[in-house]
Structures are given as C-alpha cells and as structure tokens.
CSV table of C-alpha atoms and ligand atoms in Angstrom, one decimal:
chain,number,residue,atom,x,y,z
A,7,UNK,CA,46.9,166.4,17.4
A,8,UNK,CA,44.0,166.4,20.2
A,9,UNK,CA,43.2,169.0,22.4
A,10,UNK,CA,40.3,169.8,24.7
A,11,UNK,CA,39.5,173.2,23.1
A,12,UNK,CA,39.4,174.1,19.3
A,13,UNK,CA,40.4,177.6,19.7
A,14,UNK,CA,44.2,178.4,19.0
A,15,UNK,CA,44.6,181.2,21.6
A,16,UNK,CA,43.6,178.8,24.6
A,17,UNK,CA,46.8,176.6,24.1
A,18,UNK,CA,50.1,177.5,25.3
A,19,UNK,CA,52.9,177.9,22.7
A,20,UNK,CA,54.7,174.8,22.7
A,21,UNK,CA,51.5,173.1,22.6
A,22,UNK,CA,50.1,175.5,19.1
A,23,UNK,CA,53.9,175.0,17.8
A,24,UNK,CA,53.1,171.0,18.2
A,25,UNK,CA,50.2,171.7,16.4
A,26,UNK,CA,50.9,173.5,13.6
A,27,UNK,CA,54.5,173.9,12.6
A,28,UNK,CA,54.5,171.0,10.4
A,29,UNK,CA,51.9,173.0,8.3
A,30,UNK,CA,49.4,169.9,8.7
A,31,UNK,CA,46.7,171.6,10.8
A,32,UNK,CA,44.4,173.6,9.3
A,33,UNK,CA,43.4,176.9,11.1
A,34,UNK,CA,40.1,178.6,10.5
A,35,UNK,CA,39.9,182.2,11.0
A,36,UNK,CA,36.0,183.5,11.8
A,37,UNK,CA,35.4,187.3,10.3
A,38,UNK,CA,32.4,189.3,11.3
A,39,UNK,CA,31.5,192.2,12.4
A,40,UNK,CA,29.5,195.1,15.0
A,41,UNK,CA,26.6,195.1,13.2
A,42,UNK,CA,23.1,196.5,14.5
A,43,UNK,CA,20.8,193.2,13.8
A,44,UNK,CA,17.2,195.2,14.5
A,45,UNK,CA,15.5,195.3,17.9
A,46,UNK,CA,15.4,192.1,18.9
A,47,UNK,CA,19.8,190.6,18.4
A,48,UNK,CA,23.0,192.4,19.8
A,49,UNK,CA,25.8,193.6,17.8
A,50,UNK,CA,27.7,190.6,17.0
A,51,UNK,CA,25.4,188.3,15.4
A,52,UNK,CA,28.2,188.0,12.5
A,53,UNK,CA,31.0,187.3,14.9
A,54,UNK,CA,29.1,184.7,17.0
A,55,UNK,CA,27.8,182.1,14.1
A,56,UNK,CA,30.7,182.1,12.2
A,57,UNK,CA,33.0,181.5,14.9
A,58,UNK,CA,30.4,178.5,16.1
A,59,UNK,CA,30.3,177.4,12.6
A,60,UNK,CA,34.3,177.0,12.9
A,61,UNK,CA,34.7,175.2,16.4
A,62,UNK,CA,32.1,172.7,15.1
A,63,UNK,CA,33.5,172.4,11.8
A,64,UNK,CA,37.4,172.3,13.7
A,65,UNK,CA,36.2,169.6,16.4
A,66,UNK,CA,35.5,167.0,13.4
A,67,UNK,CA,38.7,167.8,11.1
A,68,UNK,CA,41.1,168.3,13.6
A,69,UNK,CA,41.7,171.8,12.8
A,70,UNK,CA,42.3,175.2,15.4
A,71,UNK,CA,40.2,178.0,15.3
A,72,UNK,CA,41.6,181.7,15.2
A,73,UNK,CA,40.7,184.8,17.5
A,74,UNK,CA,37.3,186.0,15.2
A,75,UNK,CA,37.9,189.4,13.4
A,76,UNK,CA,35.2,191.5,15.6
A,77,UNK,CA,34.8,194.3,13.0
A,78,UNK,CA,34.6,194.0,9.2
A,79,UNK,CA,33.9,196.2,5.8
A,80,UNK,CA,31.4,199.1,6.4
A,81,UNK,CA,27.5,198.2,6.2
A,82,UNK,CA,25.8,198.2,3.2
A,83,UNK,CA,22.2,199.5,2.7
A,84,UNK,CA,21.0,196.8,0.6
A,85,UNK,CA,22.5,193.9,2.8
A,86,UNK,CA,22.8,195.2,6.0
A,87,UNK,CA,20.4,198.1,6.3
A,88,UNK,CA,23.5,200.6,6.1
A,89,UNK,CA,26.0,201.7,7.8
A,90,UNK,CA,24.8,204.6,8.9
A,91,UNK,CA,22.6,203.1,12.0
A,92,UNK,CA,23.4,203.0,15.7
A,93,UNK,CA,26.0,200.4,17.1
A,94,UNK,CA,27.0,199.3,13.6
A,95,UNK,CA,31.2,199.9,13.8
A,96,UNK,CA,33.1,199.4,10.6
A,97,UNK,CA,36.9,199.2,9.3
A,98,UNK,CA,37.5,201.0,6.4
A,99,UNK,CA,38.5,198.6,3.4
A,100,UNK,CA,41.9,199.0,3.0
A,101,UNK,CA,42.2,198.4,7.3
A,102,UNK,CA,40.7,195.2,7.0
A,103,UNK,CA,42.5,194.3,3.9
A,104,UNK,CA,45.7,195.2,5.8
A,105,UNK,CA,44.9,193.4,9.0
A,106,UNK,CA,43.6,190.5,7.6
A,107,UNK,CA,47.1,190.3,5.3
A,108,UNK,CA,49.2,190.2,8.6
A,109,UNK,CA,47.1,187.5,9.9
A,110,UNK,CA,47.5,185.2,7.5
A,111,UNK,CA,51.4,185.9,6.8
A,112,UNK,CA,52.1,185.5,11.0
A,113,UNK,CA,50.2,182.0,10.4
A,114,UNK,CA,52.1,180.9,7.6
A,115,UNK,CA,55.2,182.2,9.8
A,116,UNK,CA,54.1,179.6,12.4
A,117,UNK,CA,54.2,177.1,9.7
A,118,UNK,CA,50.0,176.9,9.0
A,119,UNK,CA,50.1,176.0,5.1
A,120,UNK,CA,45.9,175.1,5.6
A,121,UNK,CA,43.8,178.4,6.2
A,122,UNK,CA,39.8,178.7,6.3
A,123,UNK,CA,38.0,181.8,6.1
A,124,UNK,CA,35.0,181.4,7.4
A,125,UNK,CA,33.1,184.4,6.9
A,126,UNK,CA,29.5,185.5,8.7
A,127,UNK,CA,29.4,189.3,7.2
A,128,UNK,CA,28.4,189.8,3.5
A,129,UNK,CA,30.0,193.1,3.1
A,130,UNK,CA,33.9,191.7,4.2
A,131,UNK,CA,33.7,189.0,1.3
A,132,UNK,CA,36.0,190.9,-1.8
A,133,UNK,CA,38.4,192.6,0.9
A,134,UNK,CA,38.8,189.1,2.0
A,135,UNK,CA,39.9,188.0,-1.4
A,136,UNK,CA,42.1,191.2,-1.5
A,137,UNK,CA,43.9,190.3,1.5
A,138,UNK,CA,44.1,186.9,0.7
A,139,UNK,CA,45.7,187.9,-2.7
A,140,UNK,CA,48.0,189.9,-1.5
A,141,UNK,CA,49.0,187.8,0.8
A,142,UNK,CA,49.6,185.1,-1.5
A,143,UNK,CA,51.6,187.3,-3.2
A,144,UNK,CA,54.2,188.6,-0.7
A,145,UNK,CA,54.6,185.1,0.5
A,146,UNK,CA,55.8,184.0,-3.1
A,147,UNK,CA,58.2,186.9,-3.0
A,148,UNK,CA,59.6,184.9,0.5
A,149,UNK,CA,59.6,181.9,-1.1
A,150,UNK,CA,56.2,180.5,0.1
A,151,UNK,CA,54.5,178.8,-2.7
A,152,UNK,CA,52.6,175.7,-1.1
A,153,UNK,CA,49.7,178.0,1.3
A,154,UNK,CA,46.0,176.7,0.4
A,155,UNK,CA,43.4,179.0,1.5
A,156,UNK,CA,39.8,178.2,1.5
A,157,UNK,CA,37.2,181.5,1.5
A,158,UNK,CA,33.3,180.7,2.4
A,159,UNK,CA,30.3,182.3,3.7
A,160,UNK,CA,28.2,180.1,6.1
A,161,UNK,CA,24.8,180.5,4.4
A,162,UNK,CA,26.0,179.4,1.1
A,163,UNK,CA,25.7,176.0,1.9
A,164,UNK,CA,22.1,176.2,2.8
A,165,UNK,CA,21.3,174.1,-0.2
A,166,UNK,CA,17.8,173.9,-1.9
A,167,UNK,CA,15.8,171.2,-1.0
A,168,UNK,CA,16.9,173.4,2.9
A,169,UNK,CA,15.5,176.5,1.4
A,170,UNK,CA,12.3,174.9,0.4
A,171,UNK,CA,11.9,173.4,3.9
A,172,UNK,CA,13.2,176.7,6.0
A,173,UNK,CA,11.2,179.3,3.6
A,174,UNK,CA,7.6,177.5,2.9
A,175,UNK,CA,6.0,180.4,2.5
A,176,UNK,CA,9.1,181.8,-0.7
A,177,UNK,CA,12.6,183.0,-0.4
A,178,UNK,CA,13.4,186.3,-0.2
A,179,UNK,CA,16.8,186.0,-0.9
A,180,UNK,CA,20.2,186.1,1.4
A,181,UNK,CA,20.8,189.6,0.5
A,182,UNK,CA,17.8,190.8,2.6
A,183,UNK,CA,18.4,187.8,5.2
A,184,UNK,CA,19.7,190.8,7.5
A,185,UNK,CA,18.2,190.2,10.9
A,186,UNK,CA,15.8,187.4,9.8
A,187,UNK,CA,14.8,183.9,9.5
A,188,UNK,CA,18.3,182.8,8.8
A,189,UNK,CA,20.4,184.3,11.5
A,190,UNK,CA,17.7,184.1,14.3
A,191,UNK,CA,16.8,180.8,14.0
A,192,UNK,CA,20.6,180.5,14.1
A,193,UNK,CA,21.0,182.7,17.2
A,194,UNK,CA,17.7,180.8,19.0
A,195,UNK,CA,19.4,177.5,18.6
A,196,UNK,CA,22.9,178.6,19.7
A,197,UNK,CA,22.6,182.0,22.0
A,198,UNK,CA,18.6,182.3,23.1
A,199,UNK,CA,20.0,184.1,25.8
A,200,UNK,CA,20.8,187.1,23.3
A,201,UNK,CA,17.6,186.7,21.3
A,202,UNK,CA,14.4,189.1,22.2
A,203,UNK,CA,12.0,187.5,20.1
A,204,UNK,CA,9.0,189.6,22.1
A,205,UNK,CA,11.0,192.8,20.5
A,206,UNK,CA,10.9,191.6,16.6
A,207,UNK,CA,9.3,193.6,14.6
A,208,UNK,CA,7.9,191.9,11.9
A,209,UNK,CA,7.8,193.5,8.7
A,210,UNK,CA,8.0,192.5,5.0
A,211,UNK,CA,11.1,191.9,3.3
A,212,UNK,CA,12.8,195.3,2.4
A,213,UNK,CA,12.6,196.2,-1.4
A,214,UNK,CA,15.7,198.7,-3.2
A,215,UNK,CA,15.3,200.2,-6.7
A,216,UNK,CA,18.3,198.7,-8.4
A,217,UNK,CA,21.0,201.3,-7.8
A,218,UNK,CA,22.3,203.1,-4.6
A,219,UNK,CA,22.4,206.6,-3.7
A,220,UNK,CA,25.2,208.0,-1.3
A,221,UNK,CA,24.7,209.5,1.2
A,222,UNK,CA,22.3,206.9,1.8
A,223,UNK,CA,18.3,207.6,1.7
A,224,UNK,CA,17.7,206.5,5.3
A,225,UNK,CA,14.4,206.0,4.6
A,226,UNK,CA,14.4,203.1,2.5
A,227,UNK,CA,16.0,200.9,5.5
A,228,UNK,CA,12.8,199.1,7.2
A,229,UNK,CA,13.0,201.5,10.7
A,230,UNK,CA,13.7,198.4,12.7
A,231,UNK,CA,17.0,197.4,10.6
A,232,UNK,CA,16.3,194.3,9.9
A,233,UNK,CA,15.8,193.9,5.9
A,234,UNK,CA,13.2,190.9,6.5
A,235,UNK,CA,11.1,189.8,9.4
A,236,UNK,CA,12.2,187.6,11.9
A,237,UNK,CA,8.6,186.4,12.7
A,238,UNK,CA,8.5,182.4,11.0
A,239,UNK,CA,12.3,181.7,12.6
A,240,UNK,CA,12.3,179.2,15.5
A,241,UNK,CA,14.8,176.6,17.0
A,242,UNK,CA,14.3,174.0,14.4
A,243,UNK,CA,15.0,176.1,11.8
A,244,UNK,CA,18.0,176.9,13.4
A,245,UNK,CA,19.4,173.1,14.0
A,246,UNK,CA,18.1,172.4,10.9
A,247,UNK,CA,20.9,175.2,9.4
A,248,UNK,CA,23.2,173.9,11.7
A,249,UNK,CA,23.5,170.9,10.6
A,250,UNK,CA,23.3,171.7,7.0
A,251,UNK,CA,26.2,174.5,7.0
A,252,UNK,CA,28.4,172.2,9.2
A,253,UNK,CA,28.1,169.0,6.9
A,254,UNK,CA,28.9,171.0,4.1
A,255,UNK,CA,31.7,173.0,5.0
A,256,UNK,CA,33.3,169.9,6.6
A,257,UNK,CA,33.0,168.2,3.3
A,258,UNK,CA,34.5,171.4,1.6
A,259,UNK,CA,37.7,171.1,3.7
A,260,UNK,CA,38.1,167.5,4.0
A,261,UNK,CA,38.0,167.7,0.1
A,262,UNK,CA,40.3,170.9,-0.3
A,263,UNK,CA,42.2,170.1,2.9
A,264,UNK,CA,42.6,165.9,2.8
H,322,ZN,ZN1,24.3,189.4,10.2
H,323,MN,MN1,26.3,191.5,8.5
C-alpha cells in the first residue's frame, strides 16, 4: 500500500488498518533519546537520525514508520559523556523496558507481524532486547508465534572500506563517536539548521581507564561533552553515511522482511 507520508501517526485509521492488518507491512519504530551532544548540537541528535534513517529506509520497502521513543536508557560516561550533564533526560531501565513492551504488543494487536528497531542511542540497545524478549514471550502465551522483529543501530552499517574513507586520519572508535565526526556530519547533511559548527570545540578523542566509578568522576568527561572532536566532519561525510546506513539497512530488511 502507497501513501504520501511514511509515518504511521499521519494516516487516519481506516487508512493504517488498510495498511497493516494483514501483518504484511513492516513498521519501524525510531528510539533515541534527550541527550546533551556538546556545545555545538541540540538535545535530540539520537531521535532525529534515527527517525531519518527509518522514513528513508520505509519510502523504499514500503514500510510505516512509528512515533520515535524521545527518551531512552540513562547516559553512560564512556559513550555518552554521562548522565550526569545538563539537558541529558533519561528513563530508568525497567521504564523503557516497560514502554517499549506495550509498543510492540499494541502493534502486533493491529495485526503488524514485521517490526524494526531502529535504534540511534547506544545506551537503549540491551533494554531493547529485554523488551523485545518479553514481548515475544507474552505474545506466545496469547497465541502469537509468527512476530519477526529486527533490532539495529544505524552506525553499524558504516562498513570498512567507509571508515577508511570518513576517518583518514584513524578511527577512534563508535564508543567515543558521541558528538563527533559521525553524528555531525550526519546532522550537517540532514538539519544544518541545528548544527553550530562555530561553537565545536575541538578536542581529542576522550580516553577512560578500563573500569567505571559511580558516582561518576566528572572530570574524566571532555568539559565540552562531546567524547571526540567534531572538527574534520563536513556535509560529504554526512551523505557519504547516508547513503551507506540506508543501503544497508534496506538490504537487512528486504532480506529478513521479503
Ligand atoms: Zn548521539
Ligand atoms: Mn546517545
């Protein structure tokens, strides 16, 4: 079914009934969060790109996206500078666990047998597979056995030969791609309007001992927030990650999908 907008909650309901009661549509379901990106991105970098990510991917496959989850799983220090900083607003575990659980079971109500998470905050990932598990489960007890969901994280499919091209001058590594090259380049291709490049500070890539202290040592969070400099993103960079994530993830689901 054809539609001019990829997002679920802009149809009427006889229209998203059409559309998904015989279980053939696919709907993905964006989760991010209010996250403080440094000095120089607003809060919801992680909501934004992954619910871009989706309406691209849905456009080609002929699936609907979701209403994004706005807030996910609590900071971390060592991927997302912590969650102690200004403007970063987190659900506890078991909240998002619980809320993500009723969103799936109300879309397998509607008759959605085809879900995507597509997931733009590193810290949400295992209460994703939580809820998804017991989800899974409490369908089975109603007799739902044929659901299919598909769980991914954007960046993932930013494959090597991309890395090479996007990182000349050496990787740093995703877990300190807070605030950086990945998601600004991102942000400058999609939202520049959001993006105050002339604010970056540039800094090099935050470094951790290999074990975590709670309450957290502030001061091993770069001051800005970022965990790596946004200095060498740019536009290109940006389409160039575009591209790549979208291609893959629509060959993921046209694979897992049909
Ligand atoms: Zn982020
Ligand atoms: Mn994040």
């Amino acid at each position: 079914m054809q539609f001019n907008t990829a997002f679920a909650s802009e149809l009427t309901w006889p229209d998203y009934d059409a559309a998904v009661r015989d279980g053939t549509t696919p709907i993905l379901i964006p989760i991010g969060a209010m996250e403080q990106h440094g000095h120089h991105m607003p809060l919801h970098v992680d909501v934004l790109l992954p619910t871009e990510f989706a309406r691209r991917v849905a456009a080609q496959i002929g699936a609907l996206v979701a209403p994004p989850f706005t807030y996910g799983y609590k900071s971390h220090q060592k991927s997302g500078g912590g969650n102690h900083l200004p403007g970063t607003t987190s659900l506890d575990g078991a909240t998002l666990v619980a809320a993500l659980k009723d969103v799936v079971k109300e879309f397998t109500r509607h008759g959605v047998r085809k879900i995507c998470l597509v997931n733009g905050h590193f810290e949400n990932s295992w209460f994703i597979v939580e809820a998804i598990d017991l989800a899974l489960r409490e369908l089975r007890w109603d007799g739902v056995t044929d659901l299919k969901v598909v769980v991914l994280s954007y960046w993932d499919f930013v494959h090597k030969e991309a890395i090479c091209e996007l990182y000349p001058g050496g990787f740093p590594g995703w877990d300190v791609e807070h605030g950086g090259v990945l998601e600004t380049s991102l942000m400058l291709a999609l939202h520049p309007q959001f993006v105050h490049l002339d604010r970056a500070v540039d800094h090099p890539p935050a470094t951790f001992p290999p074990y975590d202290v709670y309450p957290v040592k502030r001061e091993w969070t770069p001051a800005p927030g970022t965990l790596s400099s946004p200095r060498e993103a740019s536009v290109e960079k940006g389409h160039i990650l575009l591209d790549v994530c979208t291609r893959g993830i629509i060959d993921a689901l046209r694979g897992e999908f049909g």
